[in-house]
Amino acid sequence: MNRITIVLSLVILLAFTSLGGANPGGVGDGDFDMQCGGACHGDASQNQTSPALLELSLDGDAYFGLPVSITASVSGIQFSSSDAIGLFLLTDVTGHSDLPEDGGWKVISDVNGGDNNYVEIGGSSFDEAYTISWTLKPTVIESTTFYLSIHHGGQNTPYFAISSGLNIDILPVPDNLPRLSSEYSPIISRDLGQQTTIPVATSDVDELAIEWRLVDRPSNSINATLVDNNSWEFELPPALQPSIIEWRAVMDGDGPTQITPWFRIAAQEPVLEVNQLQVYLQSLAFCIFFLTLILTLQSRYLNKEEDSPMEIDQTNLVPQQENSVGSTPPLPEGGLPDGWTMEQWKWYGHEYLEDEK
Amino acid sequence: MISSATFHVITTELVVGSFAMAGICFLVLAIQSFGVFESEKVSLVTDYAGHFALGFGLLATPFAIFSGISSSPTSDLSSPLLVNKMFLSMIATGLAIAVLFTRTKAGNQLWASKPSSLIQSAAGLAASGFMLMTASAGGKFSRGESVLDFLNLPYDTIFLMPTWVSAIILVAGVLSAIIAVINLQKSSAVEH
């Protein structure tokens, strides 16, 4: 029993090492602060400085409540065996409260079709340059300094670096500027095979044209349909395989023509929404059910096998007793001799009869 | 350091290889249980090899399950295939534990009884089969195809019970398992 306990304990302890260890293959996109960037590589104190060159730039002016793109340029990366790099868009370098949301910005879309400040991208060689962008919207009128942080592996060592700051001043929206509504948030994902109607809410816009394209492909132009006052819509073709379409709006009105940043919409397999606890509990229930089924069947048949020889043994005993009783010598004519008991006669009666002869 | 995905590949290869080996051994034992042929030497070898392979595969299974979860794109059960993989691997685990426990407790006496030997062989074979189906689902998830495609297994469909049903099965199962273990201990004690 002790051996089984020790083995089970070791197995359980070892099984949890993969959960508690580092994540050299990445952790997936998400909203992570810089401390998580350290935790992703197990121990932040073991990080080496990455030789990557990092640069942030703002595409155009940032108006209060209107989307704007921040572009990150990355080069000179030394890849790990998994050739994956993680990039953080941060508003602070203290390691906490450094998400764009903490600085009064909302991430609308990222390079992978999500709306996260941390994205992972794959690479293929040394010294390759990458340019990715986030589309964000300022929700408060105050200056913000953005930083780009990178995490990657290489030579069995985790690497980390952070860029110099990019200060962005938020401008108030000029009168009559054709623009998206400040409450507008574009759809960023859809299911495969789904014809998608994208609604667009605007202000001070008379005409709205849409440019859309597959990533790194030529763009197509379509006109959006006016649905209601300041409400437009246009359709994107269905995607047959996981892919990302970029689109932007060209807005004409009384003010100067405005072009929005590229928004991204990712087509993906429908995401399964399932209660994880329910799945784990059912898995365990299945495990125990089949374990019990076999044990019960085996205990039943094995006990049966144990029982049946015992029954045979007992039945064998009966004839033996009967034989022994049957071998009791016949009593003499006068009956049991004086002073003899029946038990004595049973065992020594033969000798008495022999003597009599 | 290696990524979860690479570690998952290593552990699944260990699991699948061990369970496949065990499956062959239990198949031979099942054939012998039916009396198609009898060989004491073959019986002895397949008995030891099958149970050892099953035990080794069972030790590697938790590593495969946890590394599989952490290497999935969102590190959780985001696809029906992954949920079915979890179910299949846990069924195989339960069967394998039962087979090994019975073999340990009953010893060679197990093969003296035809029903017991048949149950043991069938359970070992089923454990191997479920684990190979798990591997097949993994191939379907990562590469879009698997060797069992011709069976058109409904990997995209999930049989999900309400939590309270799972809880009842779990509690009833644990209680039944305790009774079965006590009975097995008893029969083992009687034998010796």
Coordinates of C-alpha atoms in Angstrom, one line a residue:
Chain A
M1 CA 0.0 0.0 0.0
N2 CA 2.9 2.4 0.9
R3 CA 4.5 1.7 -2.5
I4 CA 1.3 2.5 -4.3
T5 CA 0.9 5.7 -2.3
I6 CA 4.5 6.8 -3.1
V7 CA 4.2 6.1 -6.8
L8 CA 0.9 7.9 -7.0
S9 CA 2.3 10.9 -5.2
L10 CA 5.2 11.0 -7.5
V11 CA 3.0 10.8 -10.6
I12 CA 0.7 13.6 -9.4
L13 CA 3.7 15.8 -8.5
L14 CA 5.4 15.2 -11.9
A15 CA 2.1 15.7 -13.7
F16 CA 1.8 19.2 -12.4
T17 CA 5.2 20.3 -13.5
S18 CA 4.0 21.0 -17.0
L19 CA 1.4 23.4 -15.5
G20 CA 3.7 25.2 -13.2
G21 CA 6.7 25.5 -15.4
A22 CA 7.7 28.0 -18.0
N23 CA 5.9 28.5 -21.3
P24 CA 8.6 28.5 -24.0
G25 CA 6.0 27.7 -26.6
G26 CA 4.0 30.8 -25.6
V27 CA 0.8 31.2 -23.7
G28 CA -1.5 32.5 -26.4
D29 CA -2.7 36.1 -27.0
G30 CA -4.3 37.9 -24.0
D31 CA -4.4 41.0 -21.9
F32 CA -1.1 40.7 -19.9
D33 CA 0.9 43.2 -18.0
M34 CA 4.7 43.3 -18.0
Q35 CA 5.0 41.1 -14.9
C36 CA 3.2 38.4 -16.7
G37 CA 5.8 38.8 -19.4
G38 CA 8.4 37.8 -16.8
A39 CA 6.2 35.0 -15.5
C40 CA 5.8 33.6 -18.9
H41 CA 9.4 32.7 -18.9
G42 CA 9.3 31.2 -15.4
D43 CA 11.7 33.5 -13.5
A44 CA 12.0 37.1 -14.6
S45 CA 15.4 37.4 -13.0
Q46 CA 16.8 34.8 -15.5
N47 CA 15.8 36.9 -18.5
Q48 CA 18.6 38.1 -20.8
T49 CA 18.3 41.4 -22.7
S50 CA 17.0 40.8 -26.2
P51 CA 19.1 42.2 -29.1
A52 CA 15.8 43.0 -30.9
L53 CA 15.3 46.6 -32.2
L54 CA 11.9 47.9 -31.1
E55 CA 10.1 51.0 -32.4
L56 CA 6.6 52.4 -32.0
S57 CA 5.0 54.9 -34.2
L58 CA 1.6 56.6 -34.4
D59 CA -0.3 56.6 -37.7
G60 CA -1.8 60.0 -38.0
D61 CA -3.3 62.1 -35.2
A62 CA -5.1 60.7 -32.2
Y63 CA -8.5 62.3 -31.6
F64 CA -10.5 61.7 -28.5
G65 CA -12.9 58.8 -29.0
L66 CA -11.7 58.0 -32.6
P67 CA -9.7 54.9 -33.5
V68 CA -6.0 55.2 -34.4
S69 CA -3.3 52.8 -35.2
I70 CA -0.1 52.3 -33.3
T71 CA 2.5 50.4 -35.4
A72 CA 5.3 48.4 -33.9
S73 CA 8.5 47.6 -35.9
V74 CA 10.6 44.7 -34.7
S75 CA 13.9 43.5 -36.1
G76 CA 17.1 41.6 -35.1
I77 CA 15.4 38.8 -33.2
Q78 CA 17.1 35.7 -32.1
F79 CA 14.6 33.0 -32.2
S80 CA 14.0 30.1 -29.9
S81 CA 13.4 26.6 -31.2
S82 CA 9.7 27.4 -31.3
D83 CA 10.3 30.6 -33.4
A84 CA 7.6 32.4 -31.5
I85 CA 7.8 36.0 -30.2
G86 CA 5.5 37.7 -27.8
L87 CA 4.8 41.4 -28.1
F88 CA 3.3 43.6 -25.4
L89 CA 1.8 47.1 -25.9
L90 CA 2.1 48.8 -22.6
T91 CA 1.5 52.2 -21.0
D92 CA 3.9 51.9 -18.1
V93 CA 7.1 50.1 -17.3
T94 CA 6.6 49.6 -13.6
G95 CA 5.2 46.1 -14.2
H96 CA 1.7 46.6 -13.1
S97 CA -1.3 48.6 -14.1
D98 CA 0.3 49.0 -17.5
L99 CA -2.4 47.8 -19.9
P100 CA -3.7 50.3 -22.5
E101 CA -7.0 50.3 -20.5
D102 CA -5.1 51.5 -17.5
G103 CA -3.9 54.5 -19.5
G104 CA -7.4 55.3 -20.8
W105 CA -7.2 53.5 -24.1
K106 CA -9.3 50.7 -25.5
V107 CA -7.7 48.1 -27.8
I108 CA -10.1 47.6 -30.8
S109 CA -8.1 45.1 -32.8
D110 CA -4.7 43.5 -32.9
V111 CA -2.6 41.8 -35.6
N112 CA -4.1 38.4 -34.9
G113 CA -7.7 39.4 -35.1
G114 CA -8.3 39.8 -31.4
D115 CA -8.4 42.8 -29.1
N116 CA -5.4 42.1 -26.8
N117 CA -2.4 44.1 -25.8
Y118 CA -0.2 40.9 -25.9
V119 CA 0.1 39.0 -29.2
E120 CA 2.3 36.1 -30.3
I121 CA 3.6 35.9 -33.8
G122 CA 5.6 33.2 -35.5
G123 CA 8.9 33.8 -37.2
S124 CA 11.1 31.8 -39.5
S125 CA 14.7 33.2 -39.5
F126 CA 17.2 35.5 -37.9
D127 CA 17.2 39.2 -38.5
E128 CA 13.8 39.3 -40.1
A129 CA 11.8 42.5 -39.6
Y130 CA 8.2 42.5 -38.5
T131 CA 5.7 45.3 -38.6
I132 CA 2.5 44.9 -36.7
S133 CA -0.2 47.3 -35.5
W134 CA -2.8 47.7 -32.9
T135 CA -5.9 49.8 -33.4
L136 CA -6.9 51.6 -30.3
K137 CA -9.3 54.3 -29.2
P138 CA -8.5 56.9 -26.5
T139 CA -11.3 57.3 -24.0
V140 CA -9.8 60.2 -22.0
I141 CA -8.2 63.4 -23.1
E142 CA -4.7 63.2 -21.6
S143 CA -1.2 62.3 -22.8
T144 CA -0.1 58.7 -22.7
T145 CA 3.3 57.1 -23.2
F146 CA 3.3 53.7 -24.9
Y147 CA 6.0 51.1 -24.8
L148 CA 6.6 48.0 -26.8
S149 CA 7.9 45.0 -24.9
I150 CA 9.2 41.7 -26.4
H151 CA 9.7 38.2 -25.1
H152 CA 11.3 35.4 -27.0
G153 CA 13.6 32.5 -26.5
G154 CA 16.9 31.5 -27.9
Q155 CA 19.9 29.3 -26.9
N156 CA 17.8 27.9 -24.0
T157 CA 17.6 31.4 -22.6
P158 CA 14.6 33.7 -22.2
Y159 CA 15.1 37.1 -23.7
F160 CA 13.3 40.3 -22.8
A161 CA 13.4 43.9 -24.0
I162 CA 11.3 47.1 -23.9
S163 CA 11.3 50.0 -26.3
S164 CA 11.7 53.7 -25.6
G165 CA 8.4 55.5 -25.0
L166 CA 6.1 56.9 -27.6
N167 CA 4.2 59.9 -26.2
I168 CA 0.8 60.5 -27.7
D169 CA -1.3 63.6 -27.1
I170 CA -5.0 63.3 -27.5
L171 CA -6.7 66.0 -29.6
P172 CA -10.2 67.2 -29.3
V173 CA -12.4 66.3 -32.3
P174 CA -12.7 69.3 -34.7
D175 CA -16.2 70.5 -35.7
N176 CA -17.7 68.8 -38.8
L177 CA -14.9 66.2 -39.0
P178 CA -16.2 63.1 -40.8
R179 CA -15.6 60.4 -38.3
L180 CA -16.8 57.2 -36.7
S181 CA -19.2 57.5 -33.8
S182 CA -17.3 57.6 -30.5
E183 CA -19.4 54.7 -29.3
Y184 CA -18.7 52.5 -32.3
S185 CA -16.8 49.3 -31.9
P186 CA -16.3 47.1 -35.0
I187 CA -16.9 43.4 -35.1
I188 CA -13.6 41.6 -34.8
S189 CA -14.5 38.0 -35.3
R190 CA -17.0 35.8 -37.2
D191 CA -17.6 32.1 -37.9
L192 CA -16.3 30.3 -41.0
G193 CA -18.7 30.4 -43.9
Q194 CA -20.7 33.3 -42.5
Q195 CA -21.7 36.1 -44.8
T196 CA -21.1 39.1 -42.6
T197 CA -22.9 42.4 -42.5
I198 CA -20.8 45.0 -40.8
P199 CA -22.7 48.0 -39.3
V200 CA -20.9 51.3 -39.2
A201 CA -22.0 54.2 -37.0
T202 CA -20.7 57.7 -38.1
S203 CA -21.0 61.4 -37.4
D204 CA -20.9 64.2 -40.0
V205 CA -20.5 61.7 -42.9
D206 CA -22.2 62.2 -46.2
E207 CA -20.6 59.4 -48.1
L208 CA -19.0 56.2 -46.9
A209 CA -16.7 53.9 -49.0
I210 CA -15.2 50.8 -47.7
E211 CA -11.8 49.2 -48.7
W212 CA -11.2 45.6 -47.7
R213 CA -8.5 43.2 -48.3
L214 CA -7.0 39.9 -47.2
V215 CA -3.8 40.5 -45.3
D216 CA -1.0 41.6 -47.6
R217 CA -3.3 41.4 -50.7
P218 CA -4.6 44.1 -53.0
S219 CA -7.7 45.9 -51.6
N220 CA -11.2 46.0 -53.0
S221 CA -13.6 49.0 -52.8
I222 CA -17.3 48.9 -52.1
N223 CA -19.9 51.5 -51.1
A224 CA -21.6 51.2 -47.8
T225 CA -25.4 51.4 -47.7
L226 CA -27.0 54.1 -45.6
V227 CA -29.4 52.4 -43.3
D228 CA -30.5 55.2 -41.1
N229 CA -29.2 58.6 -40.0
N230 CA -25.5 58.1 -39.5
S231 CA -25.9 54.3 -39.7
W232 CA -24.3 52.4 -42.5
E233 CA -23.6 48.8 -43.4
F234 CA -21.7 46.8 -45.8
E235 CA -21.1 43.1 -46.5
L236 CA -18.0 41.0 -46.4
P237 CA -17.8 37.7 -48.3
P238 CA -17.7 34.5 -46.2
A239 CA -14.4 32.9 -45.4
L240 CA -14.0 29.2 -46.2
Q241 CA -10.9 28.8 -44.0
P242 CA -9.5 30.6 -40.9
S243 CA -8.3 34.0 -42.2
I244 CA -8.3 37.6 -41.4
I245 CA -9.8 40.4 -43.5
E246 CA -8.8 44.0 -43.0
W247 CA -11.2 46.9 -43.8
R248 CA -11.2 50.6 -43.4
A249 CA -13.7 53.4 -44.1
V250 CA -13.2 56.4 -46.3
M251 CA -15.5 59.1 -45.0
D252 CA -16.6 62.2 -46.9
G253 CA -18.5 65.1 -45.4
D254 CA -18.3 68.9 -44.9
G255 CA -14.9 68.5 -43.2
P256 CA -11.7 67.0 -44.8
T257 CA -12.0 63.4 -46.0
Q258 CA -11.0 61.0 -43.3
I259 CA -9.7 57.4 -43.6
T260 CA -9.9 55.1 -40.5
P261 CA -7.2 52.7 -39.5
W262 CA -7.4 49.2 -40.8
F263 CA -9.7 47.1 -38.7
R264 CA -9.3 43.4 -38.6
I265 CA -12.0 40.7 -38.6
A266 CA -10.9 37.1 -38.1
A267 CA -12.9 34.2 -39.5
Q268 CA -12.4 31.1 -37.3
E269 CA -14.0 27.9 -36.3
P270 CA -16.9 28.5 -33.9
V271 CA -15.4 28.6 -30.4
L272 CA -16.7 25.9 -28.1
E273 CA -18.2 27.4 -25.0
V274 CA -18.3 24.7 -22.4
N275 CA -18.0 24.6 -18.7
Q276 CA -14.5 23.2 -18.0
L277 CA -15.5 21.9 -14.6
Q278 CA -18.4 20.0 -16.1
V279 CA -16.0 18.3 -18.6
Y280 CA -13.4 17.5 -16.1
L281 CA -16.0 16.1 -13.7
Q282 CA -17.5 13.9 -16.4
S283 CA -14.1 12.7 -17.5
L284 CA -13.4 11.6 -13.9
A285 CA -16.9 10.0 -13.7
F286 CA -16.2 8.0 -16.9
C287 CA -12.8 6.9 -15.5
I288 CA -14.3 5.8 -12.2
F289 CA -17.3 4.2 -13.8
F290 CA -15.2 1.9 -16.1
L291 CA -12.7 1.2 -13.3
T292 CA -15.5 0.2 -11.0
L293 CA -17.2 -1.9 -13.7
I294 CA -14.2 -4.0 -14.3
L295 CA -13.3 -4.4 -10.6
T296 CA -16.9 -5.4 -9.8
L297 CA -17.1 -8.0 -12.5
Q298 CA -13.7 -9.4 -11.6
S299 CA -14.5 -9.5 -7.8
R300 CA -17.7 -11.3 -8.6
Y301 CA -16.2 -13.9 -10.8
L302 CA -13.1 -14.4 -8.7
N303 CA -15.1 -14.8 -5.6
K304 CA -17.3 -17.3 -7.4
E305 CA -14.3 -19.2 -8.3
E306 CA -13.1 -19.1 -4.7
D307 CA -16.5 -20.3 -3.5
S308 CA -17.0 -23.2 -5.8
P309 CA -13.9 -25.3 -4.8
M310 CA -14.9 -24.9 -1.1
E311 CA -18.3 -26.3 -1.9
I312 CA -16.7 -29.2 -3.6
D313 CA -14.4 -29.8 -0.6
Q314 CA -17.4 -29.8 1.8
T315 CA -19.3 -32.3 -0.3
N316 CA -16.2 -34.5 -0.5
L317 CA -16.1 -34.5 3.2
V318 CA -19.6 -35.9 3.6
P319 CA -19.0 -39.2 1.9
Q320 CA -15.8 -39.6 3.9
Q321 CA -17.7 -39.2 7.1
E322 CA -20.3 -41.6 5.9
N323 CA -17.7 -44.1 5.0
S324 CA -16.1 -43.8 8.4
V325 CA -19.5 -44.3 10.0
G326 CA -20.2 -47.2 7.6
S327 CA -17.0 -48.8 8.6
T328 CA -18.2 -49.0 12.2
P329 CA -18.1 -52.7 13.0
P330 CA -21.4 -54.4 13.5
L331 CA -22.5 -54.8 17.1
P332 CA -22.4 -58.3 18.7
E333 CA -25.6 -60.2 19.4
G334 CA -25.7 -59.1 23.0
G335 CA -25.4 -55.5 22.0
L336 CA -22.6 -53.2 23.1
P337 CA -20.2 -55.0 25.4
D338 CA -20.3 -53.8 29.0
G339 CA -18.2 -50.7 29.7
W340 CA -18.0 -49.7 26.0
T341 CA -19.2 -46.5 24.6
M342 CA -20.4 -46.3 21.0
E343 CA -17.5 -44.0 20.3
Q344 CA -15.1 -46.6 21.6
W345 CA -16.8 -49.3 19.6
K346 CA -16.6 -47.2 16.5
W347 CA -12.8 -47.1 16.6
Y348 CA -11.8 -50.3 18.5
G349 CA -14.8 -52.6 17.8
H350 CA -12.8 -54.3 15.1
E351 CA -10.2 -55.4 17.6
Y352 CA -12.8 -56.8 20.0
L353 CA -14.4 -58.8 17.2
E354 CA -11.0 -60.2 16.1
D355 CA -10.3 -61.2 19.7
E356 CA -13.6 -63.0 20.0
K357 CA -12.8 -65.0 16.8
Chain B
M1 CA 13.6 23.8 -22.3
I2 CA 11.0 22.5 -24.7
S3 CA 7.5 23.7 -25.5
S4 CA 4.4 22.1 -24.3
A5 CA 3.6 21.0 -27.8
T6 CA 6.9 19.1 -28.1
F7 CA 6.6 17.6 -24.7
H8 CA 3.1 16.5 -25.7
V9 CA 4.4 14.7 -28.8
I10 CA 7.0 12.9 -26.7
T11 CA 4.5 11.7 -24.1
T12 CA 1.8 10.7 -26.5
E13 CA 4.3 8.6 -28.5
L14 CA 5.2 6.9 -25.2
V15 CA 1.5 6.4 -24.3
V16 CA 0.4 5.2 -27.8
G17 CA 3.4 2.9 -28.2
S18 CA 2.9 1.3 -24.8
F19 CA -0.9 0.9 -25.2
A20 CA -0.5 -0.5 -28.7
M21 CA 2.0 -3.1 -27.3
A22 CA -0.4 -3.9 -24.5
G23 CA -3.3 -4.2 -27.0
I24 CA -1.4 -6.9 -29.0
C25 CA -0.7 -8.8 -25.8
F26 CA -4.2 -8.7 -24.5
L27 CA -5.5 -9.7 -28.0
V28 CA -3.3 -12.9 -27.7
L29 CA -4.5 -13.5 -24.2
A30 CA -8.1 -13.1 -25.3
I31 CA -7.6 -15.6 -28.1
Q32 CA -6.1 -18.0 -25.6
S33 CA -9.0 -17.4 -23.2
F34 CA -11.4 -18.7 -26.0
G35 CA -9.2 -21.8 -26.3
V36 CA -8.3 -21.2 -29.9
F37 CA -4.7 -22.2 -29.0
E38 CA -2.8 -22.8 -25.8
S39 CA 0.8 -22.2 -25.1
E40 CA 2.1 -21.7 -21.6
K41 CA 5.1 -19.8 -22.8
V42 CA 3.1 -17.4 -25.0
S43 CA 0.6 -16.9 -22.1
L44 CA 3.4 -16.1 -19.7
V45 CA 5.1 -13.6 -22.0
T46 CA 1.9 -11.8 -23.1
D47 CA 0.7 -11.7 -19.5
Y48 CA 3.8 -9.9 -18.2
A49 CA 4.5 -7.9 -21.3
G50 CA 0.9 -6.7 -21.7
H51 CA 0.5 -5.6 -18.1
F52 CA 4.0 -4.0 -18.0
A53 CA 3.3 -2.0 -21.2
L54 CA -0.1 -1.0 -19.9
G55 CA 1.4 0.2 -16.6
F56 CA 4.1 2.2 -18.4
G57 CA 1.6 3.8 -20.7
L58 CA -0.6 4.6 -17.7
L59 CA 2.3 6.4 -16.0
A60 CA 2.9 8.5 -19.1
T61 CA -0.8 9.3 -19.6
P62 CA -1.1 12.2 -17.1
F63 CA 1.8 13.9 -18.7
A64 CA 0.2 13.5 -22.1
I65 CA -3.2 14.9 -20.9
F66 CA -1.8 17.9 -19.1
S67 CA 0.8 18.8 -21.8
G68 CA -2.0 18.4 -24.3
I69 CA -4.2 20.9 -22.6
S70 CA -1.5 23.4 -22.1
S71 CA -0.3 23.1 -25.7
S72 CA -3.8 23.6 -27.2
P73 CA -4.1 27.1 -28.9
T74 CA -6.0 28.6 -26.0
S75 CA -4.7 26.3 -23.3
D76 CA -8.2 25.0 -22.6
L77 CA -10.9 22.8 -24.0
S78 CA -11.8 25.0 -27.0
S79 CA -12.8 22.3 -29.4
P80 CA -15.2 19.3 -29.3
L81 CA -12.3 17.2 -30.4
L82 CA -10.3 18.1 -27.3
V83 CA -13.3 17.4 -25.1
N84 CA -13.7 14.0 -26.7
K85 CA -10.0 13.4 -26.3
M86 CA -10.3 14.1 -22.6
F87 CA -13.2 11.6 -22.3
L88 CA -11.6 8.9 -24.3
S89 CA -8.3 9.1 -22.5
M90 CA -9.9 9.1 -19.0
I91 CA -12.0 6.0 -20.0
A92 CA -8.8 4.3 -21.1
T93 CA -7.1 5.3 -17.9
G94 CA -9.9 3.9 -15.8
L95 CA -9.9 0.6 -17.6
A96 CA -6.1 0.3 -17.4
I97 CA -6.1 1.0 -13.7
A98 CA -8.7 -1.7 -13.2
V99 CA -6.8 -4.2 -15.2
L100 CA -3.6 -3.6 -13.4
F101 CA -5.2 -3.6 -10.0
T102 CA -7.0 -6.9 -10.7
R103 CA -3.8 -8.5 -12.0
T104 CA -1.9 -7.3 -8.9
K105 CA -4.5 -8.5 -6.4
A106 CA -5.6 -11.8 -8.1
G107 CA -2.2 -12.9 -9.4
N108 CA -2.0 -15.9 -11.7
Q109 CA -5.3 -17.1 -10.2
L110 CA -6.9 -14.7 -12.7
W111 CA -6.2 -16.9 -15.6
A112 CA -7.6 -20.0 -13.9
S113 CA -11.1 -18.8 -14.4
K114 CA -12.4 -18.4 -18.0
P115 CA -14.8 -15.4 -17.2
S116 CA -12.1 -13.6 -15.3
S117 CA -9.5 -14.1 -18.0
L118 CA -12.0 -13.0 -20.6
I119 CA -12.9 -9.8 -18.7
Q120 CA -9.2 -9.1 -18.1
S121 CA -8.3 -9.5 -21.7
A122 CA -11.3 -7.5 -23.0
A123 CA -10.7 -4.7 -20.5
G124 CA -7.1 -4.5 -21.5
L125 CA -8.0 -4.5 -25.2
A126 CA -10.7 -1.8 -24.6
A127 CA -8.1 0.4 -22.7
S128 CA -5.8 0.1 -25.7
G129 CA -8.6 0.8 -28.2
F130 CA -9.8 3.9 -26.3
M131 CA -6.3 5.2 -26.1
L132 CA -5.7 4.7 -29.8
M133 CA -8.9 6.5 -30.5
T134 CA -7.6 9.4 -28.4
A135 CA -4.5 9.5 -30.5
S136 CA -6.6 9.4 -33.6
A137 CA -8.6 12.4 -32.4
G138 CA -5.3 14.2 -31.7
G139 CA -4.2 13.6 -35.3
K140 CA -7.6 14.8 -36.5
F141 CA -7.2 18.0 -34.5
S142 CA -3.6 18.8 -35.5
R143 CA -3.4 17.5 -39.0
G144 CA -7.1 17.3 -40.1
E145 CA -6.8 13.6 -40.8
S146 CA -6.3 10.3 -38.9
V147 CA -5.9 6.6 -39.5
L148 CA -9.4 6.0 -38.2
D149 CA -11.1 8.4 -40.6
F150 CA -12.8 5.5 -42.4
L151 CA -14.9 4.9 -39.3
N152 CA -16.4 8.4 -39.5
L153 CA -16.2 8.8 -35.7
P154 CA -18.4 11.7 -34.5
Y155 CA -15.5 13.7 -32.9
D156 CA -17.4 17.0 -33.5
T157 CA -20.3 15.8 -31.2
I158 CA -20.0 16.0 -27.5
F159 CA -21.9 13.8 -25.1
L160 CA -22.1 16.1 -22.1
M161 CA -24.0 15.2 -19.0
P162 CA -25.3 17.7 -16.5
T163 CA -22.9 18.2 -13.6
W164 CA -25.2 16.6 -11.1
V165 CA -25.4 13.4 -13.1
S166 CA -21.6 13.3 -13.3
A167 CA -21.4 13.9 -9.6
I168 CA -23.8 11.0 -8.8
I169 CA -21.9 8.7 -11.1
L170 CA -18.7 9.7 -9.5
V171 CA -19.9 9.2 -5.9
A172 CA -21.6 5.9 -6.7
G173 CA -18.6 4.8 -8.7
V174 CA -16.2 5.5 -5.8
L175 CA -18.4 3.7 -3.3
S176 CA -18.8 0.7 -5.7
A177 CA -15.0 0.7 -6.3
I178 CA -14.3 0.6 -2.6
I179 CA -16.7 -2.4 -2.2
A180 CA -15.2 -4.2 -5.2
V181 CA -11.6 -3.6 -3.9
I182 CA -12.6 -5.0 -0.5
N183 CA -14.1 -8.1 -2.2
L184 CA -11.0 -8.5 -4.3
Q185 CA -8.8 -8.2 -1.2
K186 CA -11.0 -10.8 0.5
S187 CA -10.7 -13.2 -2.4
S188 CA -7.0 -12.5 -2.5
A189 CA -6.7 -13.3 1.2
V190 CA -8.7 -16.5 0.8
E191 CA -6.4 -17.6 -2.0
H192 CA -3.3 -17.1 0.0

